[in-house]
Short mmCIF file of C-alpha atoms in Angstrom, two decimals:
data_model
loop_
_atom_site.label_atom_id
_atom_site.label_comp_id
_atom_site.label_asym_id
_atom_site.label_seq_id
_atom_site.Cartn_x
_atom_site.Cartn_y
_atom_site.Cartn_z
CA UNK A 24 179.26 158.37 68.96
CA UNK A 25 177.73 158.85 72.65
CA UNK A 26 179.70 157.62 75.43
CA UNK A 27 177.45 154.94 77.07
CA UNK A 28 177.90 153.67 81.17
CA UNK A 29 176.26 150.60 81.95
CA UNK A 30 176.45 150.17 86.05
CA UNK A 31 175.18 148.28 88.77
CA UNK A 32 175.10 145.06 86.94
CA UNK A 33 177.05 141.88 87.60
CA UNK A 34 179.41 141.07 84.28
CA UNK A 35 179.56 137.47 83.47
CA UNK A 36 182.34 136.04 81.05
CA UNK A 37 183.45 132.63 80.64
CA UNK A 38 186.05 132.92 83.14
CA UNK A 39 184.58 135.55 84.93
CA UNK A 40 181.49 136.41 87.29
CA UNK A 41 181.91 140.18 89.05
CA UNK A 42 180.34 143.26 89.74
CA UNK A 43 181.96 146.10 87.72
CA UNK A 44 180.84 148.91 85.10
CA UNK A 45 181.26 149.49 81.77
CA UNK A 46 182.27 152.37 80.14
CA UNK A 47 181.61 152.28 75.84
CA UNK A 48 183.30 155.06 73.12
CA UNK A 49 183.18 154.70 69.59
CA UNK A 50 181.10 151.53 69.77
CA UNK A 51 184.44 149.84 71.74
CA UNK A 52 184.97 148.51 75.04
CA UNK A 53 186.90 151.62 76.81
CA UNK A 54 187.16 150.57 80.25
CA UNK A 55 185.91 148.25 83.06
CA UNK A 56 185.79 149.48 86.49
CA UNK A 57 184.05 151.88 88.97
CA UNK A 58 183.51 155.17 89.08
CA UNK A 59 183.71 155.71 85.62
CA UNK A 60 181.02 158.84 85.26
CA UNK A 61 182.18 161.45 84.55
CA UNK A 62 183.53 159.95 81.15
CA UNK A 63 180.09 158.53 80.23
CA UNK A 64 177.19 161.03 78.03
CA UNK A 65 174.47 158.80 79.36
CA UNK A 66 174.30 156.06 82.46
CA UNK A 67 172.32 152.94 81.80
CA UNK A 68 171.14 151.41 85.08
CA UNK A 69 171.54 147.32 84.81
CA UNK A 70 170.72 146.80 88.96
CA UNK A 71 169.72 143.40 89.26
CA UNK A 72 170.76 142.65 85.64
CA UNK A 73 173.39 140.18 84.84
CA UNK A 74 175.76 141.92 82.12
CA UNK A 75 176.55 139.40 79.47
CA UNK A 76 178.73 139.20 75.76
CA UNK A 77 176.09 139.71 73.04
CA UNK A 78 175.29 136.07 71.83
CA UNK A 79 177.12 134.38 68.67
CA UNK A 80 175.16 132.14 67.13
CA UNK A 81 177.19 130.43 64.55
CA UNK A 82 174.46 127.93 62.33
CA UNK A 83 172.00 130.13 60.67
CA UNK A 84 169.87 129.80 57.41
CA UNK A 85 168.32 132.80 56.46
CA UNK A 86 166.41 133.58 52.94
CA UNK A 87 167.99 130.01 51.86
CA UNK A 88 166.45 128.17 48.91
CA UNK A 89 165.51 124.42 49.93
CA UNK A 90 162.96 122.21 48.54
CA UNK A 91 161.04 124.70 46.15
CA UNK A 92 160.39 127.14 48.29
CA UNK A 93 163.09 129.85 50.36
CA UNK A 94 162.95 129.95 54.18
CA UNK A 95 160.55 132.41 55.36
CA UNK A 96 163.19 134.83 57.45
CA UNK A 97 165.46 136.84 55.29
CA UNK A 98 168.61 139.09 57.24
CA UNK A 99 166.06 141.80 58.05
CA UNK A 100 163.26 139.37 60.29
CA UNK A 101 165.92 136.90 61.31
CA UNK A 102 168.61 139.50 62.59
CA UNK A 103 166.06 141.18 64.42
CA UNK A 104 164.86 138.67 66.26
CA UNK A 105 167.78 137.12 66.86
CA UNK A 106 168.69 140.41 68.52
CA UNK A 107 165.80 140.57 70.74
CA UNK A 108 166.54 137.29 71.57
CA UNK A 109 170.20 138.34 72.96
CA UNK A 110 172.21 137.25 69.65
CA UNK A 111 174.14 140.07 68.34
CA UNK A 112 176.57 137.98 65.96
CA UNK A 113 175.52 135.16 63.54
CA UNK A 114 177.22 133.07 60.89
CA UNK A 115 174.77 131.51 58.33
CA UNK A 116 175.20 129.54 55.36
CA UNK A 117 176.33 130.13 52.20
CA UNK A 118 175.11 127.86 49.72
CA UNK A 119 176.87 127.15 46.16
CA UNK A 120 175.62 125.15 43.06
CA UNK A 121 177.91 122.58 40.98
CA UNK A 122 179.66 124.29 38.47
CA UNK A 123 179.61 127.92 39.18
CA UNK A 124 182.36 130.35 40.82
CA UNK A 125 182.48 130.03 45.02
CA UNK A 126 182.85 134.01 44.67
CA UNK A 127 179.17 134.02 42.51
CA UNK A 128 177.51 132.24 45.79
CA UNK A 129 179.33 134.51 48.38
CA UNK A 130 178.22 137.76 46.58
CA UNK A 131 174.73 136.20 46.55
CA UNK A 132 175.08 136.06 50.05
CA UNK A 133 176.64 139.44 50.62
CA UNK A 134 173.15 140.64 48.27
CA UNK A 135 170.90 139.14 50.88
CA UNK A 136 172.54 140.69 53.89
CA UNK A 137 173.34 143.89 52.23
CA UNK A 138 171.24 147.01 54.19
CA UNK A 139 169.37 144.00 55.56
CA UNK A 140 171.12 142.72 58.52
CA UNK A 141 170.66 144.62 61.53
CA UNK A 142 173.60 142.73 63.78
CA UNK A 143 176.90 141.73 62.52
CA UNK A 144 177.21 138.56 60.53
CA UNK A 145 179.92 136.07 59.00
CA UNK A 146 179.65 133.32 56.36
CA UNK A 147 180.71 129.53 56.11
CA UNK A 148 180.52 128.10 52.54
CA UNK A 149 179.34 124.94 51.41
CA UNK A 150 181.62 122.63 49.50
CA UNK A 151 179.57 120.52 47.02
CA UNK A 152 182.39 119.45 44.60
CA UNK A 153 186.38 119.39 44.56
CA UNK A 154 188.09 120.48 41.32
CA UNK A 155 191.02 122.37 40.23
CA UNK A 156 188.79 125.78 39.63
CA UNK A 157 187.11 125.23 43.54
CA UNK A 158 190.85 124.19 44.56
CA UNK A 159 191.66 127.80 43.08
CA UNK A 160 189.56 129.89 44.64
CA UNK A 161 189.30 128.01 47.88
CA UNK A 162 192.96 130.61 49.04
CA UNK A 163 190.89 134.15 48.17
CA UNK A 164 187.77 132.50 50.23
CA UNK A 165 189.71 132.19 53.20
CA UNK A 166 192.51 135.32 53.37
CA UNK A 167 190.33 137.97 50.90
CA UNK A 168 186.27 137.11 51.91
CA UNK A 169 187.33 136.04 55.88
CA UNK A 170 185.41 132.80 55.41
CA UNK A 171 187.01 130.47 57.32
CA UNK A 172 184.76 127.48 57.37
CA UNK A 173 183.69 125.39 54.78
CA UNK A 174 180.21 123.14 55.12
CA UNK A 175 179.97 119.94 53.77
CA UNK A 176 176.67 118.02 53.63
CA UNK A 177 176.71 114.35 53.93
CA UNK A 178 172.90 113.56 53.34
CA UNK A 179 170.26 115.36 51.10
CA UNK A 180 171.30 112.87 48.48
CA UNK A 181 171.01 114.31 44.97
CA UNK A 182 170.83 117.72 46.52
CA UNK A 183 173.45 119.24 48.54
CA UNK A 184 175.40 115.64 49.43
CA UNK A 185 179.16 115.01 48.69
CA UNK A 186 181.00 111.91 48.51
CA UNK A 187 183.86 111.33 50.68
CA UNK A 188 186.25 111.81 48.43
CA UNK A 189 185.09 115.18 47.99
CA UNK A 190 184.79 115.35 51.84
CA UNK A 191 188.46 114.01 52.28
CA UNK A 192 190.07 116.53 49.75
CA UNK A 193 188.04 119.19 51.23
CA UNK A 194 189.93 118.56 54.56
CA UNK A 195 193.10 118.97 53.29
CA UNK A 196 192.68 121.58 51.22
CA UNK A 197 191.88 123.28 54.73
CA UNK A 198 194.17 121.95 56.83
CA UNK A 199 196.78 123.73 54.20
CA UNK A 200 194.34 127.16 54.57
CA UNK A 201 193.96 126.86 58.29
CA UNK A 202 189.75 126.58 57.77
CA UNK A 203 187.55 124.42 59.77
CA UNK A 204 185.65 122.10 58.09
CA UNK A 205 182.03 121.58 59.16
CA UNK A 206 179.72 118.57 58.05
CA UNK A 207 175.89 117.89 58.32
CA UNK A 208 176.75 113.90 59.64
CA UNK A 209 174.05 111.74 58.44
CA UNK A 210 174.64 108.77 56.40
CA UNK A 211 172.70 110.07 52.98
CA UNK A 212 172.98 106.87 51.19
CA UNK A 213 171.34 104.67 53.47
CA UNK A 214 168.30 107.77 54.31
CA UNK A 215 167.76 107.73 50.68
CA UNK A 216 167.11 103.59 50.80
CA UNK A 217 164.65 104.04 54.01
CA UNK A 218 162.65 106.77 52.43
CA UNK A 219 161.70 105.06 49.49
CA UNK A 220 160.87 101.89 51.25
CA UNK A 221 158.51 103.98 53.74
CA UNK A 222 156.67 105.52 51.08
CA UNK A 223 156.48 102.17 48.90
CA UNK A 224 154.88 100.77 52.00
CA UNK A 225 152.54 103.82 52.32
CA UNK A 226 154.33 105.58 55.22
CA UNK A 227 153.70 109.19 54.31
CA UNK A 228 153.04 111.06 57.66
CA UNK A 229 155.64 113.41 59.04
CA UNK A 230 156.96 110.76 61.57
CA UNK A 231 158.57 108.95 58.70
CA UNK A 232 161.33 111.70 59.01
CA UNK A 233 162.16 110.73 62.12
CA UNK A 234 162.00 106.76 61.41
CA UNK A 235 164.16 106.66 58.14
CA UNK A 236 166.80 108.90 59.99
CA UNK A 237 167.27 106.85 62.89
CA UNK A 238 170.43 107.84 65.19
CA UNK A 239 172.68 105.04 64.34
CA UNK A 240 173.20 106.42 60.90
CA UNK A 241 174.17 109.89 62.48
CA UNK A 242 176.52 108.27 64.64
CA UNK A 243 178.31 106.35 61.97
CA UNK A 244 178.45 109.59 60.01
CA UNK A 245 180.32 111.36 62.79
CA UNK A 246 182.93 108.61 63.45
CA UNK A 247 183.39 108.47 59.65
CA UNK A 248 184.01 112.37 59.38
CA UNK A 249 185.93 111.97 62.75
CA UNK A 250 188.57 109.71 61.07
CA UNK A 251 188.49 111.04 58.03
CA UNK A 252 189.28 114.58 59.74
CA UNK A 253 192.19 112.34 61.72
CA UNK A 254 193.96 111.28 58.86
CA UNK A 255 193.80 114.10 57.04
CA UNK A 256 195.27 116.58 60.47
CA UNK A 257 192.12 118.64 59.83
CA UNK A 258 189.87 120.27 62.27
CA UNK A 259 186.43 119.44 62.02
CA UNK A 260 183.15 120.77 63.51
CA UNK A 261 179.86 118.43 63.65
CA UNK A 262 176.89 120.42 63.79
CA UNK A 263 173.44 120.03 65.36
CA UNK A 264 174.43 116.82 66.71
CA UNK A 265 171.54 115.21 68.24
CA UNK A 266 172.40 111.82 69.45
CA UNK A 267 174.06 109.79 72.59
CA UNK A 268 175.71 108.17 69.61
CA UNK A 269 177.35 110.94 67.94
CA UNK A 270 178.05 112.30 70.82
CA UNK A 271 180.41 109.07 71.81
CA UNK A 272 182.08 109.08 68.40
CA UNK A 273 183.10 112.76 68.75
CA UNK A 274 184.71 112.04 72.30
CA UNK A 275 186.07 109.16 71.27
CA UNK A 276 187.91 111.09 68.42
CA UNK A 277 188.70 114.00 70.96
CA UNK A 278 190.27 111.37 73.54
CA UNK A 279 192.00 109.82 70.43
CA UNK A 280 193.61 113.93 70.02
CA UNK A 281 191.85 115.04 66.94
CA UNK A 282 190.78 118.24 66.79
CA UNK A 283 187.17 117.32 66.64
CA UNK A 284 184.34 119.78 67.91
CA UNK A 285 180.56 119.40 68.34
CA UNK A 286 177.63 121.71 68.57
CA UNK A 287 173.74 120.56 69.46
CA UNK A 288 170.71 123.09 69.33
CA UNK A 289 168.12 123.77 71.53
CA UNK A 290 165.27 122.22 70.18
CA UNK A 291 167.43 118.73 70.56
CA UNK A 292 167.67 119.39 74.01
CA UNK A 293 163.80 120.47 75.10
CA UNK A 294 161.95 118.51 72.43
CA UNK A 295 161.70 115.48 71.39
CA UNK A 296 160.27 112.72 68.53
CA UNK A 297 156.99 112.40 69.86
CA UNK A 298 156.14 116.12 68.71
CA UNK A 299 156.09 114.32 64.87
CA UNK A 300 153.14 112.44 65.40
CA UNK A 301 151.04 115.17 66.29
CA UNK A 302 147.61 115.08 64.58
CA UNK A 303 146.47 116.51 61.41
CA UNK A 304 150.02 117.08 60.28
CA UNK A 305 150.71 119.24 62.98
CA UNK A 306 154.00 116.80 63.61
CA UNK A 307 155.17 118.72 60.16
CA UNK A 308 156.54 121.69 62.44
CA UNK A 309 158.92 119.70 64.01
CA UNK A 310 160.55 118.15 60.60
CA UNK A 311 164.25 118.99 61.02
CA UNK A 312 167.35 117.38 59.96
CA UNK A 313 168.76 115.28 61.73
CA UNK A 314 165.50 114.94 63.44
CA UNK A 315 164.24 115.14 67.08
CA UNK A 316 165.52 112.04 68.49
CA UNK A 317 163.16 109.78 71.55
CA UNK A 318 163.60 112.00 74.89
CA UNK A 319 166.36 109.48 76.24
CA UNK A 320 169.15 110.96 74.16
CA UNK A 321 168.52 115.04 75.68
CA UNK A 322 170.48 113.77 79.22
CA UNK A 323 173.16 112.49 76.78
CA UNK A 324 173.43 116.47 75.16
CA UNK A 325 173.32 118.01 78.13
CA UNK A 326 176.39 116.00 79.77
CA UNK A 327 177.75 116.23 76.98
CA UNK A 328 177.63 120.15 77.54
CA UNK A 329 178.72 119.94 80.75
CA UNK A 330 181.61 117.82 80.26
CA UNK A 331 182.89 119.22 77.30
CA UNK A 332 182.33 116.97 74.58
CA UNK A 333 180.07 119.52 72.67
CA UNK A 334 181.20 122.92 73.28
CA UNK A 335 178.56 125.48 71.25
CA UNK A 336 175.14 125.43 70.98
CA UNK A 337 173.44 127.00 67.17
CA UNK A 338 169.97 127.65 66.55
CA UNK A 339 170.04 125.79 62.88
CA UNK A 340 167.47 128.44 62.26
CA UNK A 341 165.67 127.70 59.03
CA UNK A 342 161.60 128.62 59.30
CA UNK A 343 159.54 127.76 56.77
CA UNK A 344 155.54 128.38 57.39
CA UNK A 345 153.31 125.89 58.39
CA UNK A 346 150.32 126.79 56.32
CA UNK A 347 152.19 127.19 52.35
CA UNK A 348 155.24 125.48 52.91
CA UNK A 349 155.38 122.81 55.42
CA UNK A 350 152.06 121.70 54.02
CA UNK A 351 154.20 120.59 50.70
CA UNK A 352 154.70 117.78 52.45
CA UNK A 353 150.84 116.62 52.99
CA UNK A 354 151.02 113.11 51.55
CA UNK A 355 154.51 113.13 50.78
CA UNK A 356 156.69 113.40 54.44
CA UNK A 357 159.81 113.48 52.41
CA UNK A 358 158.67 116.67 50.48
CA UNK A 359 158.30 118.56 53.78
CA UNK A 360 160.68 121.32 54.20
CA UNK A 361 163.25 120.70 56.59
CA UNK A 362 164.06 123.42 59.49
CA UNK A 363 162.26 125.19 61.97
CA UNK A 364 162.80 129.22 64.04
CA UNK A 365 164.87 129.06 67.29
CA UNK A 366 166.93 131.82 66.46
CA UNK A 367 165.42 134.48 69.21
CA UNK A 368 164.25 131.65 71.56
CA UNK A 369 168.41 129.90 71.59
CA UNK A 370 169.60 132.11 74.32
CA UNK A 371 166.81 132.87 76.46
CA UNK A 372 166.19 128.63 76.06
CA UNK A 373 169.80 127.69 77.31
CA UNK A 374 169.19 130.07 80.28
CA UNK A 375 166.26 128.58 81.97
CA UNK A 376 167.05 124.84 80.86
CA UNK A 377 170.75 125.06 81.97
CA UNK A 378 171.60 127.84 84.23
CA UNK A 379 167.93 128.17 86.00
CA UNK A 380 167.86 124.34 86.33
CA UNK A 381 171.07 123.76 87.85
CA UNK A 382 172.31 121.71 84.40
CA UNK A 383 175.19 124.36 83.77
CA UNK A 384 177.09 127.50 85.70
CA UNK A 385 176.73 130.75 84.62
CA UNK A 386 179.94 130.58 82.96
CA UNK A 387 179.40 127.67 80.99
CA UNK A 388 176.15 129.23 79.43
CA UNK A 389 178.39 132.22 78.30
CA UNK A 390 181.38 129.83 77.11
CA UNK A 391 178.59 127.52 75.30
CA UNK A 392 175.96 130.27 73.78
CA UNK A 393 178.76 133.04 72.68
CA UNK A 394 182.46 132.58 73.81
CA UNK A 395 183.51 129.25 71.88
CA UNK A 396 182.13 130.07 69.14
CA UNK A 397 183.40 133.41 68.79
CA UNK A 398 187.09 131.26 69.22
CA UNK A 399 186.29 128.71 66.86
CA UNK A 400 185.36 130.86 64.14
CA UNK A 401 187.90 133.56 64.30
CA UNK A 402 186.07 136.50 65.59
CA UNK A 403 187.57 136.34 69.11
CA UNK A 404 188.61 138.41 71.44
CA UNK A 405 186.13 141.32 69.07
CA UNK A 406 182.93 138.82 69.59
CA UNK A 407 182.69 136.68 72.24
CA UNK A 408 183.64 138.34 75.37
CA UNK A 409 183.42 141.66 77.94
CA UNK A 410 187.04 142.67 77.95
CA UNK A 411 188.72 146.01 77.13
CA UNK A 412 189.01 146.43 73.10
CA UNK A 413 186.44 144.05 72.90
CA UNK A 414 183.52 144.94 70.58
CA UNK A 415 180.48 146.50 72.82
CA UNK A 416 178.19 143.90 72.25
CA UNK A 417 176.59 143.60 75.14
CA UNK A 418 172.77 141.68 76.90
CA UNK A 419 172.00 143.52 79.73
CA UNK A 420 169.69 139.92 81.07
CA UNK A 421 166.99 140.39 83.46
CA UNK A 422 167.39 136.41 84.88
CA UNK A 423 164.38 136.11 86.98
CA UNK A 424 162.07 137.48 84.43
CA UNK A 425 159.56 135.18 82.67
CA UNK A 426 158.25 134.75 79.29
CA UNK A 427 155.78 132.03 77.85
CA UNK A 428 157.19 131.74 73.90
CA UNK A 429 154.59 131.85 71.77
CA UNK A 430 153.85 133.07 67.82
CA UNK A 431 151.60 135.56 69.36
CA UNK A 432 154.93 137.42 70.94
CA UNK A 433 157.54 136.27 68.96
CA UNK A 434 159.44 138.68 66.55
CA UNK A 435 160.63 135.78 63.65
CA UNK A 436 158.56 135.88 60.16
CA UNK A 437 157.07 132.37 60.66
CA UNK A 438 153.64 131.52 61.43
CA UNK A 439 154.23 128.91 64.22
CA UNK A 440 156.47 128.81 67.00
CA UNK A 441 157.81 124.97 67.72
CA UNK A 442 158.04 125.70 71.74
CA UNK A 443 154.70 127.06 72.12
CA UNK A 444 152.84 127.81 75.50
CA UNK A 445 156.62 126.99 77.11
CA UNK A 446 157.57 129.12 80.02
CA UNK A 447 160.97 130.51 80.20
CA UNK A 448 163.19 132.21 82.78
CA UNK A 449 165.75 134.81 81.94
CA UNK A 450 164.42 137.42 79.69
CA UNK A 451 167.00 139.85 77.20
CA UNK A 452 165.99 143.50 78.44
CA UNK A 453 168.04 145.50 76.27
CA UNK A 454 170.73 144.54 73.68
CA UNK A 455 173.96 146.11 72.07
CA UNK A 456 175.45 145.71 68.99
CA UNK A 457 179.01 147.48 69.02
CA UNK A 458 177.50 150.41 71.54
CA UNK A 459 174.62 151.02 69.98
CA UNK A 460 171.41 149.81 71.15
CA UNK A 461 169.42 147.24 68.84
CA UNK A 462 166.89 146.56 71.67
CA UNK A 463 165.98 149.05 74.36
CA UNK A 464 163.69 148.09 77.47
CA UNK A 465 162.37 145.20 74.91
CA UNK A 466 161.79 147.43 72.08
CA UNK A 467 163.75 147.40 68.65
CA UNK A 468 165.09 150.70 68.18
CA UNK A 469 167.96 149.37 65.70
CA UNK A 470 168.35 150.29 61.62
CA UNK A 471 168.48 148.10 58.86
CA UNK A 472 171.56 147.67 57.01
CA UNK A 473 173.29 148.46 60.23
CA UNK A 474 174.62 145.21 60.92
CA UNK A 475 178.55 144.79 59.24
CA UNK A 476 179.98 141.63 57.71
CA UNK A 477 182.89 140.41 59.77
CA UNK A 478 185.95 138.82 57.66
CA UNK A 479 186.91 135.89 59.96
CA UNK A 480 190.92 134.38 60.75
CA UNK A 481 191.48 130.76 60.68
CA UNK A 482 191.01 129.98 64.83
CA UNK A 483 194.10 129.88 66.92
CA UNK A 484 194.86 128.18 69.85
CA UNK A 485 195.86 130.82 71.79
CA UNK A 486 195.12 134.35 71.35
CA UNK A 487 197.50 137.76 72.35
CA UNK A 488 194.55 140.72 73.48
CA UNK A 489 196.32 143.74 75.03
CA UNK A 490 194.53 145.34 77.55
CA UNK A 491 194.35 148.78 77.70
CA UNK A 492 192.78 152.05 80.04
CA UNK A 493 191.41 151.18 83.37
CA UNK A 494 190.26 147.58 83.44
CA UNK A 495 190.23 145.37 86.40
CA UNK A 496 191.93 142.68 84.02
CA UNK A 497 194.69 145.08 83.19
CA UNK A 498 197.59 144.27 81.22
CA UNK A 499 198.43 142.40 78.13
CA UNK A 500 197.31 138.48 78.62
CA UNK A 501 197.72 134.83 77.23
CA UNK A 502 193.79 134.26 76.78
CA UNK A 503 193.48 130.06 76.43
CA UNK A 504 191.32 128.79 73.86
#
């Protein structure tokens, strides 16, 4: 494999903001320093770039099955442009049915990535039921697949929802397998009540997501998981959280010393309900679960963010086309398929909203968009990070370019793009996936198939990496999660 130099740039970590280079054999992390030349077979000149860990993005739905139709970005589209988008790990969702093996859904899975995937990917698995044969294979899952997360829904009544009991036993069977459980908080029940009554009373227009999913309900969700997750000693992980009022119940739990974590997404952060009453069932686009929320609760996210309170930030990429499968909804808002594409947009989006806009530090966008998640999931220090023995998965980030998103330019297999005409700063200029470029000067130059699946370990709270060779770092270090 060719010795690659990347120098001039300025490296930033979570910790860490510096100007060194970085010297990459056999598709590893050799050394960090200067004057590291001779060693290298070619030089790649980042001047005026910002060297940063390749994105983890750990909520994606790609070629997933959902209301009669399968999202419209399989591992080949959605890998790529996550990858020109600066993402060059994801974890998506594996989704089982009632009744058959857990192993039957994860080869599924492993089918759809196969010679697909062009950046390395993970799974978490859905939990729909409890039962002595998912209580069985639940210990393979974990030490033999690497899946170290398990998803339970708690909405899409009659379709993916579980009760709490199965939520409950779920958390203990993980605590015992040190896995993080992960829930979708809505209260299901009481969505299930409001959409009916809407469309008794002749509500049918895509708004009607929004209104029968208020935010309370969300909240309550999350303090009920919360405690749940308390009593049972598990760890829990609420994702795309969306609200001022989750948000509360999820610090409340942390200040209360669960081990509760919380991840929003972009679009909760930049857009807002108002975008679901757009005419001619434009407002369709913006149909996601939990939905976009009135624009007070974004400054709630973003302190959130800062403070601590949520710690990652996932795409929840799941596109489905405007024109043959968000129109399934035309009369019928509940029949509108839920989900929208952020995947290559997440990084670039977090940027200019946080760094560019003084919201977050430079660090913080690293820790946020790659580094905590990499922890949380168990593929730290290899993901995650620019450290010696690291994987070389690298963003060389041009921060003062700009980009207006648009379908026109974007890379994702979806016909719309839900931040159109938005201007952006901080564009992705070339991108690394274990030493080997995926994107070059903006170009995709990487192979299908070439992204590998990465078998996860339950996350630890502190982590042993032994440096090695001639990094500034040096040494063998306690690295804090």
């Amino acid at each position: 494999m060719t010795a690659r130099l990347i120098k001039n740039g300025i490296i930033i970590t979570a910790a860490d903001m510096y100007a060194a280079d970085v010297l990459i054999k056999g598709g590893i992390i050799a050394k960090i320093g200067k004057e590291l030349d001779s060693e290298a077979d070619e030089t790649i000149d980042a001047s005026g770039m910002y060297v940063f860990p390749g994105g983890v993005d750990p909520h994606t739905h790609l070629e997933m099955p959902f209301g009669g139709t399968v999202t419209a970005d399989d591992f080949a589209t959605g890998t790529q442009a996550a990858a020109f988008g600066g993402t060059t790990t994801i974890v998506d969702f594996c989704l089982t049915t009632k009744g058959k093996p857990l192993k039957s859904a994860i080869e599924d899975w492993h089918n759809k990535a196969r010679d697909k995937a062009v950046i390395d990917y993970g799974f978490h698995l859905m939990i729909g039921e409890i039962n002595d044969e998912v209580l069985a294979e639940l210990p393979s899952v974990v030490k033999e697949e690497g899946i170290t997360s398990l998803k339970v829904f708690m909405a899409y009544k009659n379709v993916f929802q579980a009760d709490d009991g199965t939520l409950f036993r779920t958390m203990l069977a993980a605590k015992e397998l040190g896995a993080m459980v992960m829930v979708h908080a809505e209260n299901g029940d009481v969505i299930e009540f409001l959409i009916h009554k809407a469309l008794e009373e002749g509500n049918t227009a895509p708004i009607y997501h929004a209104l029968t999913r208020p935010s309370i309900i969300e909240g309550e969700a999350t303090g009920r998981a919360a405690k749940l997750a308390a009593l049972a000693g598990a760890r829990l992980y609420v994702v795309h959280v969306t609200c001022a009022e989750a948000v509360q119940q999820i610090a409340e739990a942390r200040n209360q010393g669960a081990d509760v974590w919380g991840e929003t997404c972009p679009q909760y952060l930049v857009l807002d309900q108002s975008y679901l009453e757009k005419p001619d069932f434009e407002g369709a686009k913006y149909v996601w679960s939990p939905p976009l929320r009135e624009a007070s609760h974004q400054e709630a996210l973003w302190r959130a963010l800062k403070s601590g309170q949520l710690q990652t930030l996932g795409s929840d990429q799941c596109s489905f086309n405007f024109e043959g499968q968000k129109d399934l909804g035309i009369g019928d808002f509940s029949k509108i398929p839920n989900g929208g594409p952020t995947i290559e947009d997440r990084f670039s989006l977090f940027f200019s909203e946080g760094v560019t806009k003084g919201r977050i530090s430079l660090n913080e966008f690293v820790d946020i968009v790659s580094t905590r998640s990499a922890k949380l999931f168990g593929l730290f220090p290899r993901k995650g990070t620019i450290a010696v023995g690291s994987d070389a998965d690298i963003v060389i980030f041009d921060p003062h370019a700009e980009r207006t998103l648009s379908v026109a330019t974007h890379h994702m297999n979806v016909d719309y793009n839900p931040y159109e005409g938005m201007q952006v700063t901080g564009v992705p200029i070339s991108v690394l996936s274990r030493g080997e470029f995926v994107i070059q000067d903006q170009q995709f130059v990487g192979s299908l198939g070439a992204g590998r699946y990465l078998k996860r370990t339950p996350y630890q709270h502190g982590v042993e990496i032994n440096f090695t060779g001639a990094s500034e770092a040096g040494g063998k270090q306690k690295v804090k999660q």
